[in-house]
Coordinates of C-alpha atoms in Angstrom, one line a residue:
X547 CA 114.8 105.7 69.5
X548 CA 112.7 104.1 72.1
X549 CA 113.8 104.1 75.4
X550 CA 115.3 101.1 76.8
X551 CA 113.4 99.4 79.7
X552 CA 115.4 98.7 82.7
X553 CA 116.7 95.4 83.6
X554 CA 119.4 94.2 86.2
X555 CA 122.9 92.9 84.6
X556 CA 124.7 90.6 86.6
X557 CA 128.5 91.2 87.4
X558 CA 131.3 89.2 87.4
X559 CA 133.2 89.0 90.5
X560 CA 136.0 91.0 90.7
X561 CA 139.2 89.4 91.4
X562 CA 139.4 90.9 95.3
X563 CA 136.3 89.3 95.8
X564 CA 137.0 85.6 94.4
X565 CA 139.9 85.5 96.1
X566 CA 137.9 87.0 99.7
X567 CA 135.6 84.4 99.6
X568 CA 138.3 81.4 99.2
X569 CA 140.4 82.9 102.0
X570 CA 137.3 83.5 104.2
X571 CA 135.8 79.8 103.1
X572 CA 139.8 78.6 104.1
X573 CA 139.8 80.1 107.7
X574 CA 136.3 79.4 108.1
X575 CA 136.3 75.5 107.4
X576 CA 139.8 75.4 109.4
X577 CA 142.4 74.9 106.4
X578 CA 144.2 78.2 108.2
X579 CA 144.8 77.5 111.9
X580 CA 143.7 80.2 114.5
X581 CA 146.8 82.5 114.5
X582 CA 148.5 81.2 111.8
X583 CA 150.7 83.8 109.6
X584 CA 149.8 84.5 106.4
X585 CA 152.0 85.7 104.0
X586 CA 150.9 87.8 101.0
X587 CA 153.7 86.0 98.7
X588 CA 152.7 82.6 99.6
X589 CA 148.8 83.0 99.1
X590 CA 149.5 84.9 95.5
X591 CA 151.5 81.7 94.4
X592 CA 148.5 79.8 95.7
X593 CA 145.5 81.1 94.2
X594 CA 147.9 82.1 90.9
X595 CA 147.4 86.3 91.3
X596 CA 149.3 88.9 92.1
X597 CA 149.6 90.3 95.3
X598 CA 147.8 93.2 94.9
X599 CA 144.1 91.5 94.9
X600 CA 145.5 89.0 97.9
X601 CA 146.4 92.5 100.1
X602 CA 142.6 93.8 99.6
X603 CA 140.9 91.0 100.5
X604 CA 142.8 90.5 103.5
X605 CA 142.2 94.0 104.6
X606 CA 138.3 92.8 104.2
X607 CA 138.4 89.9 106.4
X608 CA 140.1 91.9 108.5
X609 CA 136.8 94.0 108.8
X610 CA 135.0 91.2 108.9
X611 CA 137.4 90.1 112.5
X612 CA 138.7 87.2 110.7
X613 CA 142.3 88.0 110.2
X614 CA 144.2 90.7 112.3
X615 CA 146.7 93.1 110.3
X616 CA 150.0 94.0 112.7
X617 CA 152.0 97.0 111.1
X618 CA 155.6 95.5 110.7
X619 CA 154.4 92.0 111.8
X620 CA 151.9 90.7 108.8
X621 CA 149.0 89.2 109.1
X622 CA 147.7 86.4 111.0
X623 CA 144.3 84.6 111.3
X624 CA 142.1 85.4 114.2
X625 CA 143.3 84.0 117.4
X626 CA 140.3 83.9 120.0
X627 CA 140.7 84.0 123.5
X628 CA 138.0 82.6 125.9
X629 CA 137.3 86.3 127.2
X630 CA 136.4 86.8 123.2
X631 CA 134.0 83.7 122.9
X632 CA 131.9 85.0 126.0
X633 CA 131.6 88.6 124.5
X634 CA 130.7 87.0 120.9
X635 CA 128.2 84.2 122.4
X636 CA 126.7 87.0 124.6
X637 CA 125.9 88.9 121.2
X638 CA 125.3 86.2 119.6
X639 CA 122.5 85.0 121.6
X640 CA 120.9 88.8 121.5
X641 CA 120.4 88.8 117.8
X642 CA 119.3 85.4 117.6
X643 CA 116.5 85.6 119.8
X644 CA 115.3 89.3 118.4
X645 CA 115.9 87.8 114.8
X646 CA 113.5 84.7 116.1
X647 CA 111.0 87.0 117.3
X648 CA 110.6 88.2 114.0
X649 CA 110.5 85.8 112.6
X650 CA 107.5 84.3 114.3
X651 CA 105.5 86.9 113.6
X652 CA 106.2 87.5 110.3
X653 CA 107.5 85.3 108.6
X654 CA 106.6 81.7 110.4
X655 CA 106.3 79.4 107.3
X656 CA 109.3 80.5 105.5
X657 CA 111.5 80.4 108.4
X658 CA 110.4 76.9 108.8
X659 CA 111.0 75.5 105.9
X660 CA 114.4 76.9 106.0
X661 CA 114.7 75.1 109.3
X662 CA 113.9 72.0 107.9
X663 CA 115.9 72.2 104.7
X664 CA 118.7 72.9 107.2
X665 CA 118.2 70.1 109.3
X666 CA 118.4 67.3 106.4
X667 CA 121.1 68.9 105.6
X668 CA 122.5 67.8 109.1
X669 CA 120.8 64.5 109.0
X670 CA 122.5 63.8 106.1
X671 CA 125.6 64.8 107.5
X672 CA 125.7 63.0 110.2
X673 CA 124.6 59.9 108.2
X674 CA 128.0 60.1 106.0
X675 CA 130.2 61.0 109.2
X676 CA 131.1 64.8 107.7
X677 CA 131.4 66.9 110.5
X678 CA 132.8 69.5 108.3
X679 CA 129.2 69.4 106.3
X680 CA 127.2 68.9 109.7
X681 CA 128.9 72.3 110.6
X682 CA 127.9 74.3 107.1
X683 CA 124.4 72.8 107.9
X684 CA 124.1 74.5 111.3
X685 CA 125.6 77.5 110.3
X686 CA 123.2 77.7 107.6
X687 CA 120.5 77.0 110.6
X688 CA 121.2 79.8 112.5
X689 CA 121.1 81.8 109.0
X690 CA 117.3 81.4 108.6
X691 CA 116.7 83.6 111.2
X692 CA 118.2 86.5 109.7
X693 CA 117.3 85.4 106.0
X694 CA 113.6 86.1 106.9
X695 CA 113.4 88.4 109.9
X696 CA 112.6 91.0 107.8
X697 CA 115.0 93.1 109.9
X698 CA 118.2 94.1 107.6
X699 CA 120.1 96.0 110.6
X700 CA 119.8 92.4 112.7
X701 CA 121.1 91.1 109.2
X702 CA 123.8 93.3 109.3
X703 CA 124.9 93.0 112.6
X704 CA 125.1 89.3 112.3
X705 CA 126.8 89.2 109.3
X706 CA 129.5 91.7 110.9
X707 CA 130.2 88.0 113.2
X708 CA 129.1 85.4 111.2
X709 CA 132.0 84.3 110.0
X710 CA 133.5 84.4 113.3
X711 CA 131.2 82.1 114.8
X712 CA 131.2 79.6 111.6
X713 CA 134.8 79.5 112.2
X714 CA 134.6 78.7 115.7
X715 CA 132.0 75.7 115.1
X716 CA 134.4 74.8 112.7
X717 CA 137.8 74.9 114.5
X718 CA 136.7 74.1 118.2
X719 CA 133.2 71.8 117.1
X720 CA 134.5 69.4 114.8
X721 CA 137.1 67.9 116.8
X722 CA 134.9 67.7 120.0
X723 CA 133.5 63.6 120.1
X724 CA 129.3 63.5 120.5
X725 CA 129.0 67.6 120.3
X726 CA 127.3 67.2 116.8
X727 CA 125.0 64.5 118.3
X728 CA 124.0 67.1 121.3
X729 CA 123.7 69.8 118.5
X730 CA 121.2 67.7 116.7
X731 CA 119.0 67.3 119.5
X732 CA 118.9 71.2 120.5
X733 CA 118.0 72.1 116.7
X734 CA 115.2 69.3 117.2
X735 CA 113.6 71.4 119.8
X736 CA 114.1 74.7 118.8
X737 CA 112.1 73.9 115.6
X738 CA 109.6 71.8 117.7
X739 CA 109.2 75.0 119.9
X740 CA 109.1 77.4 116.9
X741 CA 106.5 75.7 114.7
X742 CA 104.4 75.4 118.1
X743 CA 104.8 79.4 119.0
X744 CA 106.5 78.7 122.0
X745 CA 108.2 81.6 122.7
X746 CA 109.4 81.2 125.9
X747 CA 110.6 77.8 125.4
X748 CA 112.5 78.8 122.3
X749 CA 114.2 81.4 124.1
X750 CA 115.6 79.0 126.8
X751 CA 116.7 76.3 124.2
X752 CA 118.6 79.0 122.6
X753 CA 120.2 80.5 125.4
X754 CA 121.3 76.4 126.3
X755 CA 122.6 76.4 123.2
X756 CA 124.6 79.0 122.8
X757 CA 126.1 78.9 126.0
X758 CA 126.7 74.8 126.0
X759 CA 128.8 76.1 122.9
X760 CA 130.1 79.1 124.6
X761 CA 131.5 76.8 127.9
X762 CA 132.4 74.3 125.6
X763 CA 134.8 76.0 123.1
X764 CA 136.0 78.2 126.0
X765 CA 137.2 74.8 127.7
X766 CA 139.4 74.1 124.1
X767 CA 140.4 77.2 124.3
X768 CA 141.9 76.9 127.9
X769 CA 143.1 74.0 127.2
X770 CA 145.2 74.6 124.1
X771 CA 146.5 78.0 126.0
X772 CA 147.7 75.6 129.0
X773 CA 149.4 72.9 127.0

């Protein structure tokens, strides 16, 4: 018989998995409050499984620092601290500007055309008023880098906190009046400064970015912690 030629066959999801990415998509776009319980009983009835696939896929987000697992206690959604935001933003900023770098020299057409698909995205919503979908769209900004840096250990070591800092966007951004409007304006430049090969510049810009955001969800933070 002749020899079959090989071919990739996609898989289903498993059932851990489904239900991972509608629990991550749920704390990330701030259905689940920061520190909220989460009960492996109530979420089963939810999503209509058993508990079983519910119980792995929180032990994934908890890998992923999304949800914290206290023996005896249950679980609970990832409550930040100001201290926490520093560390992450300090990180943050470190992968994002190696990822850039990249990025510039590697792969400078690709990463800006993701930029701009990612910035209509934010035009657009800002034009309907969705801050939820304003937040996706930077998110997905701050993706490109990785998606073409060509560097899959800087992929990696993003992904290990990207859902972390989508989450914070999410849950300290949105509520925040004229942040998105700022936002805008700093994704302006950085592309500006990235289709012109401005490296310095685009390191500063990002730096002012992430730390606005750091200072600015450390403030909510305090805040909420005082009252």
């Amino acid at each position: 018989m002749k020899a079959i030629r090989r071919f990739k066959v996609q898989q289903p999801k498993s059932l851990v998995t489904i239900v991972e990415e509608r629990l991550r998509k749920a704390i990330i776009d701030a259905e689940m409050r920061f520190g909220e319980a989460l009960s492996e009983d109530a979420l089963s009835s939810a999503l209509g499984v058993s508990r079983t696939p519910v119980r792995e896929a929180l032990a994934r987000l908890q890998l992923q620092g999304l949800v914290t697992i206290v023996p005896k206690k249950g679980t609970f959604v990832f409550a930040p601290t100001a201290e926490d935001v520093a560390e992450l933003c300090t990180f943050r900023f470190m992968l994002e500007t190696n990822a850039l770098r990249e990025c510039l020299a590697t792969a400078r057409e690709a990463t800006l055309d993701g930029m701009a698909s990612a910035i209509a995205a934010m035009d657009a919503a800002q034009a309907s008023g969705t801050r939820h979908d304003y937040a996706r769209a930077d998110t997905g900004f701050h993706e490109v880098f990785f998606l073409h840096c060509g560097n899959r250990y800087l992929g990696n070591a993003y992904r290990s906190v990207s859902g972390r800092v989508a989450a914070l966007r999410t849950h300290l951004s949105v509520p925040l009046e004229g942040e998105q409007a700022r936002s805008m304006s700093e994704h302006r430049l950085m592309v500006e400064a990235f289709a012109s090969g401005r490296l310095a510049d685009l390191d500063g810009l990002l730096r002012q970015h992430i730390l606005r955001a750091r200072d600015a969800y450390g403030d909510v933070l305090r805040r909420a912690s005082a009252g």
